[in-house]
mmCIF file with all atom_site columns, C-alpha atoms and ligand atoms in Angstrom:
data_model
loop_
_atom_site.group_PDB
_atom_site.id
_atom_site.type_symbol
_atom_site.label_atom_id
_atom_site.label_alt_id
_atom_site.label_comp_id
_atom_site.label_asym_id
_atom_site.label_entity_id
_atom_site.label_seq_id
_atom_site.pdbx_PDB_ins_code
_atom_site.Cartn_x
_atom_site.Cartn_y
_atom_site.Cartn_z
_atom_site.occupancy
_atom_site.B_iso_or_equiv
_atom_site.pdbx_formal_charge
_atom_site.auth_seq_id
_atom_site.auth_comp_id
_atom_site.auth_asym_id
_atom_site.auth_atom_id
_atom_site.pdbx_PDB_model_num
ATOM   1   C CA  . MET S 1 1   ? -81.462  -134.836 148.203 1.00 60.00 ? 1   MET S CA  1
ATOM   2   C CA  . THR S 1 2   ? -77.815  -134.431 147.157 1.00 66.00 ? 2   THR S CA  1
ATOM   3   C CA  . GLN S 1 3   ? -76.437  -137.480 145.396 1.00 82.00 ? 3   GLN S CA  1
ATOM   4   C CA  . HIS S 1 4   ? -73.575  -138.871 147.470 1.00 91.00 ? 4   HIS S CA  1
ATOM   5   C CA  . SER S 1 5   ? -70.921  -141.307 146.350 1.00 96.00 ? 5   SER S CA  1
ATOM   6   C CA  . ILE S 1 6   ? -71.725  -144.553 148.189 1.00 98.00 ? 6   ILE S CA  1
ATOM   7   C CA  . LYS S 1 7   ? -69.838  -147.844 148.473 1.00 98.00 ? 7   LYS S CA  1
ATOM   8   C CA  . LEU S 1 8   ? -71.058  -150.766 150.592 1.00 98.00 ? 8   LEU S CA  1
ATOM   9   C CA  . THR S 1 9   ? -68.343  -153.277 151.426 1.00 98.00 ? 9   THR S CA  1
ATOM   10  C CA  . TYR S 1 10  ? -69.223  -156.740 152.694 1.00 98.00 ? 10  TYR S CA  1
ATOM   11  C CA  . PHE S 1 11  ? -68.426  -160.378 152.052 1.00 98.00 ? 11  PHE S CA  1
ATOM   12  C CA  . ASP S 1 12  ? -69.879  -162.013 148.931 1.00 98.00 ? 12  ASP S CA  1
ATOM   13  C CA  . GLU S 1 13  ? -72.831  -163.260 150.946 1.00 96.00 ? 13  GLU S CA  1
ATOM   14  C CA  . LYS S 1 14  ? -76.085  -161.918 152.368 1.00 96.00 ? 14  LYS S CA  1
ATOM   15  C CA  . GLY S 1 15  ? -75.384  -161.871 156.107 1.00 95.00 ? 15  GLY S CA  1
ATOM   16  C CA  . ARG S 1 16  ? -75.284  -158.385 157.607 1.00 97.00 ? 16  ARG S CA  1
ATOM   17  C CA  . GLY S 1 17  ? -74.955  -156.674 154.213 1.00 98.00 ? 17  GLY S CA  1
ATOM   18  C CA  . GLU S 1 18  ? -78.092  -157.748 152.426 1.00 98.00 ? 18  GLU S CA  1
ATOM   19  C CA  . LEU S 1 19  ? -80.591  -155.503 154.221 1.00 98.00 ? 19  LEU S CA  1
ATOM   20  C CA  . SER S 1 20  ? -78.761  -152.382 153.021 1.00 98.00 ? 20  SER S CA  1
ATOM   21  C CA  . ARG S 1 21  ? -78.488  -153.816 149.498 1.00 98.00 ? 21  ARG S CA  1
ATOM   22  C CA  . LEU S 1 22  ? -82.274  -154.388 149.532 1.00 98.00 ? 22  LEU S CA  1
ATOM   23  C CA  . LEU S 1 23  ? -82.930  -150.870 150.842 1.00 98.00 ? 23  LEU S CA  1
ATOM   24  C CA  . PHE S 1 24  ? -80.725  -149.292 148.157 1.00 98.00 ? 24  PHE S CA  1
ATOM   25  C CA  . ALA S 1 25  ? -82.422  -151.474 145.519 1.00 98.00 ? 25  ALA S CA  1
ATOM   26  C CA  . TYR S 1 26  ? -85.882  -150.397 146.713 1.00 98.00 ? 26  TYR S CA  1
ATOM   27  C CA  . GLY S 1 27  ? -84.910  -146.744 146.549 1.00 98.00 ? 27  GLY S CA  1
ATOM   28  C CA  . GLY S 1 28  ? -83.091  -147.040 143.219 1.00 97.00 ? 28  GLY S CA  1
ATOM   29  C CA  . VAL S 1 29  ? -80.060  -145.591 145.008 1.00 97.00 ? 29  VAL S CA  1
ATOM   30  C CA  . PRO S 1 30  ? -76.852  -146.045 142.987 1.00 97.00 ? 30  PRO S CA  1
ATOM   31  C CA  . PHE S 1 31  ? -74.043  -147.576 145.055 1.00 98.00 ? 31  PHE S CA  1
ATOM   32  C CA  . VAL S 1 32  ? -70.921  -149.659 144.574 1.00 98.00 ? 32  VAL S CA  1
ATOM   33  C CA  . ASP S 1 33  ? -71.615  -153.168 145.884 1.00 98.00 ? 33  ASP S CA  1
ATOM   34  C CA  . GLU S 1 34  ? -68.078  -154.211 146.840 1.00 98.00 ? 34  GLU S CA  1
ATOM   35  C CA  . ARG S 1 35  ? -67.727  -157.900 147.729 1.00 98.00 ? 35  ARG S CA  1
ATOM   36  C CA  . VAL S 1 36  ? -64.613  -158.944 149.660 1.00 98.00 ? 36  VAL S CA  1
ATOM   37  C CA  . SER S 1 37  ? -63.379  -162.534 149.623 1.00 98.00 ? 37  SER S CA  1
ATOM   38  C CA  . HIS S 1 38  ? -62.505  -164.226 152.907 1.00 98.00 ? 38  HIS S CA  1
ATOM   39  C CA  . ALA S 1 39  ? -58.975  -164.612 151.544 1.00 98.00 ? 39  ALA S CA  1
ATOM   40  C CA  . ASP S 1 40  ? -58.606  -160.834 151.097 1.00 98.00 ? 40  ASP S CA  1
ATOM   41  C CA  . PHE S 1 41  ? -60.327  -159.880 154.381 1.00 98.00 ? 41  PHE S CA  1
ATOM   42  C CA  . PRO S 1 42  ? -57.302  -160.191 156.778 1.00 98.00 ? 42  PRO S CA  1
ATOM   43  C CA  . ALA S 1 43  ? -55.482  -157.426 154.854 1.00 98.00 ? 43  ALA S CA  1
ATOM   44  C CA  . LEU S 1 44  ? -58.537  -155.178 155.032 1.00 98.00 ? 44  LEU S CA  1
ATOM   45  C CA  . LYS S 1 45  ? -59.501  -155.863 158.677 1.00 98.00 ? 45  LYS S CA  1
ATOM   46  C CA  . PRO S 1 46  ? -56.934  -153.536 160.371 1.00 98.00 ? 46  PRO S CA  1
ATOM   47  C CA  . LYS S 1 47  ? -58.132  -150.633 158.208 1.00 97.00 ? 47  LYS S CA  1
ATOM   48  C CA  . LEU S 1 48  ? -61.795  -150.953 159.286 1.00 98.00 ? 48  LEU S CA  1
ATOM   49  C CA  . PRO S 1 49  ? -63.244  -148.807 162.133 1.00 98.00 ? 49  PRO S CA  1
ATOM   50  C CA  . PHE S 1 50  ? -64.119  -151.879 164.251 1.00 98.00 ? 50  PHE S CA  1
ATOM   51  C CA  . GLY S 1 51  ? -62.273  -154.528 162.248 1.00 98.00 ? 51  GLY S CA  1
ATOM   52  C CA  . LEU S 1 52  ? -65.591  -155.857 160.940 1.00 98.00 ? 52  LEU S CA  1
ATOM   53  C CA  . LEU S 1 53  ? -67.830  -155.750 157.860 1.00 98.00 ? 53  LEU S CA  1
ATOM   54  C CA  . PRO S 1 54  ? -70.068  -154.303 156.577 1.00 98.00 ? 54  PRO S CA  1
ATOM   55  C CA  . VAL S 1 55  ? -68.756  -150.777 156.159 1.00 98.00 ? 55  VAL S CA  1
ATOM   56  C CA  . LEU S 1 56  ? -70.214  -147.962 154.119 1.00 98.00 ? 56  LEU S CA  1
ATOM   57  C CA  . GLU S 1 57  ? -68.117  -145.297 152.444 1.00 98.00 ? 57  GLU S CA  1
ATOM   58  C CA  . VAL S 1 58  ? -70.000  -142.056 151.870 1.00 98.00 ? 58  VAL S CA  1
ATOM   59  C CA  . ASP S 1 59  ? -68.104  -139.381 149.947 1.00 97.00 ? 59  ASP S CA  1
ATOM   60  C CA  . GLY S 1 60  ? -64.793  -140.924 151.024 1.00 97.00 ? 60  GLY S CA  1
ATOM   61  C CA  . THR S 1 61  ? -65.544  -141.412 154.748 1.00 98.00 ? 61  THR S CA  1
ATOM   62  C CA  . VAL S 1 62  ? -65.980  -144.924 156.121 1.00 98.00 ? 62  VAL S CA  1
ATOM   63  C CA  . TYR S 1 63  ? -68.795  -145.816 158.542 1.00 98.00 ? 63  TYR S CA  1
ATOM   64  C CA  . ALA S 1 64  ? -69.551  -149.109 160.306 1.00 98.00 ? 64  ALA S CA  1
ATOM   65  C CA  . GLN S 1 65  ? -72.321  -151.065 162.057 1.00 98.00 ? 65  GLN S CA  1
ATOM   66  C CA  . SER S 1 66  ? -74.851  -152.794 159.816 1.00 98.00 ? 66  SER S CA  1
ATOM   67  C CA  . MET S 1 67  ? -77.979  -151.297 161.378 1.00 98.00 ? 67  MET S CA  1
ATOM   68  C CA  . ALA S 1 68  ? -76.563  -147.757 161.357 1.00 98.00 ? 68  ALA S CA  1
ATOM   69  C CA  . ILE S 1 69  ? -75.785  -148.300 157.669 1.00 98.00 ? 69  ILE S CA  1
ATOM   70  C CA  . ALA S 1 70  ? -79.268  -149.761 157.073 1.00 98.00 ? 70  ALA S CA  1
ATOM   71  C CA  . ARG S 1 71  ? -80.978  -146.776 158.715 1.00 98.00 ? 71  ARG S CA  1
ATOM   72  C CA  . TYR S 1 72  ? -78.926  -144.402 156.552 1.00 98.00 ? 72  TYR S CA  1
ATOM   73  C CA  . ALA S 1 73  ? -79.858  -146.480 153.483 1.00 98.00 ? 73  ALA S CA  1
ATOM   74  C CA  . ALA S 1 74  ? -83.510  -146.386 154.572 1.00 98.00 ? 74  ALA S CA  1
ATOM   75  C CA  . LYS S 1 75  ? -83.451  -142.589 154.840 1.00 98.00 ? 75  LYS S CA  1
ATOM   76  C CA  . ILE S 1 76  ? -82.128  -142.055 151.343 1.00 97.00 ? 76  ILE S CA  1
ATOM   77  C CA  . ALA S 1 77  ? -84.338  -144.835 149.933 1.00 98.00 ? 77  ALA S CA  1
ATOM   78  C CA  . GLY S 1 78  ? -87.495  -143.199 151.339 1.00 98.00 ? 78  GLY S CA  1
ATOM   79  C CA  . LEU S 1 79  ? -88.090  -146.078 153.758 1.00 98.00 ? 79  LEU S CA  1
ATOM   80  C CA  . TYR S 1 80  ? -87.409  -144.253 157.050 1.00 98.00 ? 80  TYR S CA  1
ATOM   81  C CA  . PRO S 1 81  ? -90.637  -142.692 158.389 1.00 98.00 ? 81  PRO S CA  1
ATOM   82  C CA  . SER S 1 82  ? -90.459  -138.898 158.584 1.00 98.00 ? 82  SER S CA  1
ATOM   83  C CA  . ASP S 1 83  ? -93.045  -138.817 161.379 1.00 98.00 ? 83  ASP S CA  1
ATOM   84  C CA  . PRO S 1 84  ? -91.224  -139.380 164.724 1.00 98.00 ? 84  PRO S CA  1
ATOM   85  C CA  . VAL S 1 85  ? -93.919  -141.670 166.141 1.00 98.00 ? 85  VAL S CA  1
ATOM   86  C CA  . GLU S 1 86  ? -94.000  -143.764 162.955 1.00 98.00 ? 86  GLU S CA  1
ATOM   87  C CA  . ALA S 1 87  ? -90.185  -143.952 163.150 1.00 98.00 ? 87  ALA S CA  1
ATOM   88  C CA  . LEU S 1 88  ? -90.500  -145.005 166.808 1.00 98.00 ? 88  LEU S CA  1
ATOM   89  C CA  . LYS S 1 89  ? -92.866  -147.839 165.812 1.00 98.00 ? 89  LYS S CA  1
ATOM   90  C CA  . ALA S 1 90  ? -90.592  -148.975 162.966 1.00 98.00 ? 90  ALA S CA  1
ATOM   91  C CA  . ASN S 1 91  ? -87.565  -148.909 165.274 1.00 98.00 ? 91  ASN S CA  1
ATOM   92  C CA  . MET S 1 92  ? -89.416  -150.789 168.021 1.00 98.00 ? 92  MET S CA  1
ATOM   93  C CA  . PHE S 1 93  ? -90.114  -153.498 165.455 1.00 98.00 ? 93  PHE S CA  1
ATOM   94  C CA  . SER S 1 94  ? -86.577  -153.330 164.097 1.00 98.00 ? 94  SER S CA  1
ATOM   95  C CA  . CYS S 1 95  ? -84.907  -153.666 167.532 1.00 98.00 ? 95  CYS S CA  1
ATOM   96  C CA  . THR S 1 96  ? -87.058  -156.696 168.355 1.00 98.00 ? 96  THR S CA  1
ATOM   97  C CA  . LEU S 1 97  ? -86.022  -158.367 165.098 1.00 98.00 ? 97  LEU S CA  1
ATOM   98  C CA  . ALA S 1 98  ? -82.370  -157.526 165.786 1.00 97.00 ? 98  ALA S CA  1
ATOM   99  C CA  . GLU S 1 99  ? -82.591  -159.228 169.186 1.00 97.00 ? 99  GLU S CA  1
ATOM   100 C CA  . LEU S 1 100 ? -83.218  -162.561 167.424 1.00 97.00 ? 100 LEU S CA  1
ATOM   101 C CA  . GLU S 1 101 ? -79.945  -162.312 165.515 1.00 95.00 ? 101 GLU S CA  1
ATOM   102 C CA  . GLY S 1 102 ? -77.647  -162.996 168.498 1.00 95.00 ? 102 GLY S CA  1
ATOM   103 C CA  . PRO S 1 103 ? -79.215  -166.321 169.518 1.00 96.00 ? 103 PRO S CA  1
ATOM   104 C CA  . PHE S 1 104 ? -79.648  -167.313 165.843 1.00 96.00 ? 104 PHE S CA  1
ATOM   105 C CA  . VAL S 1 105 ? -75.954  -166.768 165.033 1.00 95.00 ? 105 VAL S CA  1
ATOM   106 C CA  . GLU S 1 106 ? -74.895  -168.501 168.247 1.00 96.00 ? 106 GLU S CA  1
ATOM   107 C CA  . ILE S 1 107 ? -76.985  -171.591 167.443 1.00 96.00 ? 107 ILE S CA  1
ATOM   108 C CA  . VAL S 1 108 ? -76.517  -171.894 163.688 1.00 94.00 ? 108 VAL S CA  1
ATOM   109 C CA  . PHE S 1 109 ? -72.902  -170.796 163.259 1.00 93.00 ? 109 PHE S CA  1
ATOM   110 C CA  . ARG S 1 110 ? -71.195  -171.305 166.626 1.00 96.00 ? 110 ARG S CA  1
ATOM   111 C CA  . THR S 1 111 ? -72.754  -174.441 168.148 1.00 97.00 ? 111 THR S CA  1
ATOM   112 C CA  . LYS S 1 112 ? -70.737  -177.346 166.764 1.00 96.00 ? 112 LYS S CA  1
ATOM   113 C CA  . ASP S 1 113 ? -72.121  -180.265 168.803 1.00 97.00 ? 113 ASP S CA  1
ATOM   114 C CA  . GLU S 1 114 ? -75.114  -181.594 166.837 1.00 96.00 ? 114 GLU S CA  1
ATOM   115 C CA  . THR S 1 115 ? -77.137  -182.768 169.863 1.00 96.00 ? 115 THR S CA  1
ATOM   116 C CA  . GLU S 1 116 ? -76.669  -179.442 171.622 1.00 97.00 ? 116 GLU S CA  1
ATOM   117 C CA  . LYS S 1 117 ? -77.516  -177.629 168.391 1.00 96.00 ? 117 LYS S CA  1
ATOM   118 C CA  . ALA S 1 118 ? -80.775  -179.597 167.946 1.00 95.00 ? 118 ALA S CA  1
ATOM   119 C CA  . GLU S 1 119 ? -81.812  -178.757 171.534 1.00 96.00 ? 119 GLU S CA  1
ATOM   120 C CA  . LYS S 1 120 ? -81.049  -175.068 171.057 1.00 96.00 ? 120 LYS S CA  1
ATOM   121 C CA  . ILE S 1 121 ? -82.928  -174.984 167.729 1.00 96.00 ? 121 ILE S CA  1
ATOM   122 C CA  . LYS S 1 122 ? -85.977  -176.523 169.439 1.00 96.00 ? 122 LYS S CA  1
ATOM   123 C CA  . THR S 1 123 ? -85.955  -173.852 172.159 1.00 96.00 ? 123 THR S CA  1
ATOM   124 C CA  . PHE S 1 124 ? -85.439  -171.129 169.548 1.00 97.00 ? 124 PHE S CA  1
ATOM   125 C CA  . VAL S 1 125 ? -88.305  -172.374 167.338 1.00 96.00 ? 125 VAL S CA  1
ATOM   126 C CA  . ASP S 1 126 ? -90.727  -173.287 170.161 1.00 96.00 ? 126 ASP S CA  1
ATOM   127 C CA  . GLU S 1 127 ? -90.051  -170.418 172.573 1.00 97.00 ? 127 GLU S CA  1
ATOM   128 C CA  . THR S 1 128 ? -87.735  -167.607 171.448 1.00 97.00 ? 128 THR S CA  1
ATOM   129 C CA  . VAL S 1 129 ? -89.270  -166.909 168.027 1.00 97.00 ? 129 VAL S CA  1
ATOM   130 C CA  . PRO S 1 130 ? -92.928  -167.240 169.151 1.00 98.00 ? 130 PRO S CA  1
ATOM   131 C CA  . LYS S 1 131 ? -92.298  -164.823 172.038 1.00 98.00 ? 131 LYS S CA  1
ATOM   132 C CA  . SER S 1 132 ? -90.981  -162.113 169.688 1.00 98.00 ? 132 SER S CA  1
ATOM   133 C CA  . PHE S 1 133 ? -93.091  -162.873 166.621 1.00 98.00 ? 133 PHE S CA  1
ATOM   134 C CA  . GLY S 1 134 ? -96.255  -163.241 168.720 1.00 98.00 ? 134 GLY S CA  1
ATOM   135 C CA  . ALA S 1 135 ? -95.783  -159.709 170.035 1.00 98.00 ? 135 ALA S CA  1
ATOM   136 C CA  . LEU S 1 136 ? -94.798  -158.318 166.607 1.00 98.00 ? 136 LEU S CA  1
ATOM   137 C CA  . GLU S 1 137 ? -97.810  -159.966 164.939 1.00 98.00 ? 137 GLU S CA  1
ATOM   138 C CA  . LYS S 1 138 ? -100.100 -157.749 167.038 1.00 98.00 ? 138 LYS S CA  1
ATOM   139 C CA  . LEU S 1 139 ? -98.281  -154.613 165.845 1.00 97.00 ? 139 LEU S CA  1
ATOM   140 C CA  . VAL S 1 140 ? -98.799  -155.142 162.103 1.00 98.00 ? 140 VAL S CA  1
ATOM   141 C CA  . GLN S 1 141 ? -101.240 -152.497 160.905 1.00 98.00 ? 141 GLN S CA  1
ATOM   142 C CA  . GLY S 1 142 ? -101.967 -153.531 157.324 1.00 98.00 ? 142 GLY S CA  1
ATOM   143 C CA  . LYS S 1 143 ? -100.260 -154.736 154.193 1.00 98.00 ? 143 LYS S CA  1
ATOM   144 C CA  . PHE S 1 144 ? -97.048  -153.561 155.835 1.00 98.00 ? 144 PHE S CA  1
ATOM   145 C CA  . ILE S 1 145 ? -96.093  -153.050 159.485 1.00 98.00 ? 145 ILE S CA  1
ATOM   146 C CA  . LEU S 1 146 ? -97.121  -149.384 159.556 1.00 98.00 ? 146 LEU S CA  1
ATOM   147 C CA  . GLY S 1 147 ? -100.100 -149.787 157.209 1.00 98.00 ? 147 GLY S CA  1
ATOM   148 C CA  . ASP S 1 148 ? -100.182 -149.220 153.454 1.00 97.00 ? 148 ASP S CA  1
ATOM   149 C CA  . LYS S 1 149 ? -96.599  -148.056 152.990 1.00 97.00 ? 149 LYS S CA  1
ATOM   150 C CA  . PRO S 1 150 ? -93.449  -150.120 153.581 1.00 98.00 ? 150 PRO S CA  1
ATOM   151 C CA  . SER S 1 151 ? -90.649  -148.979 155.874 1.00 98.00 ? 151 SER S CA  1
ATOM   152 C CA  . PHE S 1 152 ? -87.171  -150.358 156.508 1.00 98.00 ? 152 PHE S CA  1
ATOM   153 C CA  . ALA S 1 153 ? -88.618  -152.599 159.240 1.00 98.00 ? 153 ALA S CA  1
ATOM   154 C CA  . ASP S 1 154 ? -90.615  -154.521 156.618 1.00 98.00 ? 154 ASP S CA  1
ATOM   155 C CA  . LEU S 1 155 ? -87.463  -155.162 154.589 1.00 98.00 ? 155 LEU S CA  1
ATOM   156 C CA  . GLN S 1 156 ? -85.623  -156.131 157.775 1.00 98.00 ? 156 GLN S CA  1
ATOM   157 C CA  . LEU S 1 157 ? -88.344  -158.690 158.556 1.00 98.00 ? 157 LEU S CA  1
ATOM   158 C CA  . PHE S 1 158 ? -88.089  -160.043 154.991 1.00 98.00 ? 158 PHE S CA  1
ATOM   159 C CA  . ASP S 1 159 ? -84.295  -160.271 155.229 1.00 98.00 ? 159 ASP S CA  1
ATOM   160 C CA  . LEU S 1 160 ? -84.335  -161.913 158.665 1.00 98.00 ? 160 LEU S CA  1
ATOM   161 C CA  . VAL S 1 161 ? -86.932  -164.524 157.659 1.00 98.00 ? 161 VAL S CA  1
ATOM   162 C CA  . GLU S 1 162 ? -85.917  -165.320 154.075 1.00 97.00 ? 162 GLU S CA  1
ATOM   163 C CA  . ASN S 1 163 ? -82.162  -164.834 154.152 1.00 96.00 ? 163 ASN S CA  1
ATOM   164 C CA  . ASN S 1 164 ? -81.372  -165.923 157.692 1.00 96.00 ? 164 ASN S CA  1
ATOM   165 C CA  . LEU S 1 165 ? -83.958  -167.844 159.718 1.00 96.00 ? 165 LEU S CA  1
ATOM   166 C CA  . LYS S 1 166 ? -85.263  -170.079 156.896 1.00 94.00 ? 166 LYS S CA  1
ATOM   167 C CA  . MET S 1 167 ? -81.749  -170.645 155.585 1.00 93.00 ? 167 MET S CA  1
ATOM   168 C CA  . GLY S 1 168 ? -80.334  -171.659 158.987 1.00 94.00 ? 168 GLY S CA  1
ATOM   169 C CA  . ILE S 1 169 ? -83.445  -173.417 160.331 1.00 95.00 ? 169 ILE S CA  1
ATOM   170 C CA  . PRO S 1 170 ? -85.475  -174.753 157.347 1.00 93.00 ? 170 PRO S CA  1
ATOM   171 C CA  . THR S 1 171 ? -88.143  -176.188 159.681 1.00 89.00 ? 171 THR S CA  1
ATOM   172 C CA  . LEU S 1 172 ? -89.092  -172.716 160.920 1.00 92.00 ? 172 LEU S CA  1
ATOM   173 C CA  . SER S 1 173 ? -92.595  -171.733 159.820 1.00 94.00 ? 173 SER S CA  1
ATOM   174 C CA  . LEU S 1 174 ? -94.542  -168.472 159.952 1.00 97.00 ? 174 LEU S CA  1
ATOM   175 C CA  . GLU S 1 175 ? -97.885  -170.302 159.916 1.00 97.00 ? 175 GLU S CA  1
ATOM   176 C CA  . ALA S 1 176 ? -98.780  -169.067 163.412 1.00 97.00 ? 176 ALA S CA  1
ATOM   177 C CA  . PHE S 1 177 ? -98.022  -165.467 162.382 1.00 98.00 ? 177 PHE S CA  1
ATOM   178 C CA  . PRO S 1 178 ? -100.166 -164.780 159.280 1.00 98.00 ? 178 PRO S CA  1
ATOM   179 C CA  . LYS S 1 179 ? -99.724  -160.998 159.357 1.00 98.00 ? 179 LYS S CA  1
ATOM   180 C CA  . LEU S 1 180 ? -95.930  -161.273 159.486 1.00 98.00 ? 180 LEU S CA  1
ATOM   181 C CA  . ALA S 1 181 ? -96.032  -163.921 156.742 1.00 98.00 ? 181 ALA S CA  1
ATOM   182 C CA  . ALA S 1 182 ? -98.121  -161.551 154.594 1.00 98.00 ? 182 ALA S CA  1
ATOM   183 C CA  . VAL S 1 183 ? -95.646  -158.692 155.142 1.00 98.00 ? 183 VAL S CA  1
ATOM   184 C CA  . VAL S 1 184 ? -92.805  -160.948 153.941 1.00 98.00 ? 184 VAL S CA  1
ATOM   185 C CA  . ILE S 1 185 ? -94.799  -161.822 150.790 1.00 98.00 ? 185 ILE S CA  1
ATOM   186 C CA  . ASN S 1 186 ? -95.746  -158.179 150.216 1.00 98.00 ? 186 ASN S CA  1
ATOM   187 C CA  . VAL S 1 187 ? -92.112  -157.045 150.464 1.00 98.00 ? 187 VAL S CA  1
ATOM   188 C CA  . GLU S 1 188 ? -91.092  -159.737 147.982 1.00 98.00 ? 188 GLU S CA  1
ATOM   189 C CA  . ALA S 1 189 ? -93.800  -158.529 145.584 1.00 98.00 ? 189 ALA S CA  1
ATOM   190 C CA  . GLU S 1 190 ? -92.682  -154.873 145.634 1.00 98.00 ? 190 GLU S CA  1
ATOM   191 C CA  . PRO S 1 191 ? -91.584  -154.267 142.017 1.00 97.00 ? 191 PRO S CA  1
ATOM   192 C CA  . LYS S 1 192 ? -88.090  -152.927 142.847 1.00 97.00 ? 192 LYS S CA  1
ATOM   193 C CA  . ILE S 1 193 ? -87.471  -155.785 145.312 1.00 98.00 ? 193 ILE S CA  1
ATOM   194 C CA  . ALA S 1 194 ? -88.836  -158.404 142.894 1.00 98.00 ? 194 ALA S CA  1
ATOM   195 C CA  . ALA S 1 195 ? -86.544  -157.038 140.171 1.00 98.00 ? 195 ALA S CA  1
ATOM   196 C CA  . TYR S 1 196 ? -83.554  -157.129 142.538 1.00 97.00 ? 196 TYR S CA  1
ATOM   197 C CA  . LEU S 1 197 ? -84.327  -160.689 143.659 1.00 98.00 ? 197 LEU S CA  1
ATOM   198 C CA  . ALA S 1 198 ? -84.754  -161.845 140.046 1.00 97.00 ? 198 ALA S CA  1
ATOM   199 C CA  . LYS S 1 199 ? -81.184  -160.709 139.335 1.00 95.00 ? 199 LYS S CA  1
ATOM   200 C CA  . GLN S 1 200 ? -79.648  -162.690 142.232 1.00 91.00 ? 200 GLN S CA  1
HETATM 201 N N1  . GSH I 2 .   ? -72.317  -155.287 165.118 1.00 93.48 ? 301 GSH I N1  1
HETATM 202 C C1  . GSH I 2 .   ? -71.631  -155.409 163.852 1.00 93.48 ? 301 GSH I C1  1
HETATM 203 C C2  . GSH I 2 .   ? -71.151  -156.844 163.711 1.00 93.48 ? 301 GSH I C2  1
HETATM 204 C C3  . GSH I 2 .   ? -70.346  -156.999 162.439 1.00 93.48 ? 301 GSH I C3  1
HETATM 205 C C4  . GSH I 2 .   ? -69.795  -158.412 162.287 1.00 93.48 ? 301 GSH I C4  1
HETATM 206 O O1  . GSH I 2 .   ? -69.793  -159.221 163.237 1.00 93.48 ? 301 GSH I O1  1
HETATM 207 N N2  . GSH I 2 .   ? -69.303  -158.681 161.069 1.00 93.48 ? 301 GSH I N2  1
HETATM 208 C C5  . GSH I 2 .   ? -68.769  -159.972 160.752 1.00 93.48 ? 301 GSH I C5  1
HETATM 209 C C6  . GSH I 2 .   ? -69.419  -160.490 159.479 1.00 93.48 ? 301 GSH I C6  1
HETATM 210 S S1  . GSH I 2 .   ? -71.164  -160.656 159.660 1.00 93.48 ? 301 GSH I S1  1
HETATM 211 C C7  . GSH I 2 .   ? -67.269  -159.829 160.477 1.00 93.48 ? 301 GSH I C7  1
HETATM 212 O O2  . GSH I 2 .   ? -66.830  -158.833 159.934 1.00 93.48 ? 301 GSH I O2  1
HETATM 213 N N3  . GSH I 2 .   ? -66.497  -160.869 160.837 1.00 93.48 ? 301 GSH I N3  1
HETATM 214 C C8  . GSH I 2 .   ? -65.099  -160.915 160.599 1.00 93.48 ? 301 GSH I C8  1
HETATM 215 C C9  . GSH I 2 .   ? -64.280  -161.015 161.845 1.00 93.48 ? 301 GSH I C9  1
HETATM 216 O O3  . GSH I 2 .   ? -64.848  -161.234 162.932 1.00 93.48 ? 301 GSH I O3  1
HETATM 217 O O4  . GSH I 2 .   ? -63.055  -160.896 161.744 1.00 93.48 ? 301 GSH I O4  1
HETATM 218 C C10 . GSH I 2 .   ? -72.577  -155.029 162.705 1.00 93.48 ? 301 GSH I C10 1
HETATM 219 O O5  . GSH I 2 .   ? -73.789  -155.233 162.855 1.00 93.48 ? 301 GSH I O5  1
HETATM 220 O O6  . GSH I 2 .   ? -72.100  -154.501 161.693 1.00 93.48 ? 301 GSH I O6  1
#
């Protein structure tokens, strides 16, 4: 594949940028990891396609939307299944994980009243997560979601659990979902991912 010039721009945090950083790290894909401070962001915002980060610059053209960027990163990192049905399965998994992000962000970052927040966290932990994770658990086919080989959906699960859910809701446990828990551990143990995490 032709080597493109790639720059990922995001805040100096994990958030919606970390999945693509992990995918590039897994694939050994060289990229510029530009971190923007919140102080500098207002000057940059009007220049962005949707006024939001992350953005990805590929050979001088700027693209937006974190999951579009992640799927591009997955393709060049060798983590996007070439078989259409395998890609369908990975995307089915991926979309289900993405659906948890909205309620998670709303509860953890936007709900200010502590009593209301505690109630919403309880519903999220007792109902929302088990509904999605219970269904996903049945789809895991082996060491990774699709079997022996990882795909971007495995890294997305790792990122959602380790960098988001556990950070925002420390009481959240994967005990009831042993296959998903194993996938998270197996992603973490992948040599390129382990090396990336050791540098953080
Ligand atoms: N759907 C977009 C959402 C992007 C988004 O909400 N980015 C936030 C950071 S995670 C942002 O740029 N916030 C700054 C602002 O709202 O001005 C994506 O997935 O990329």
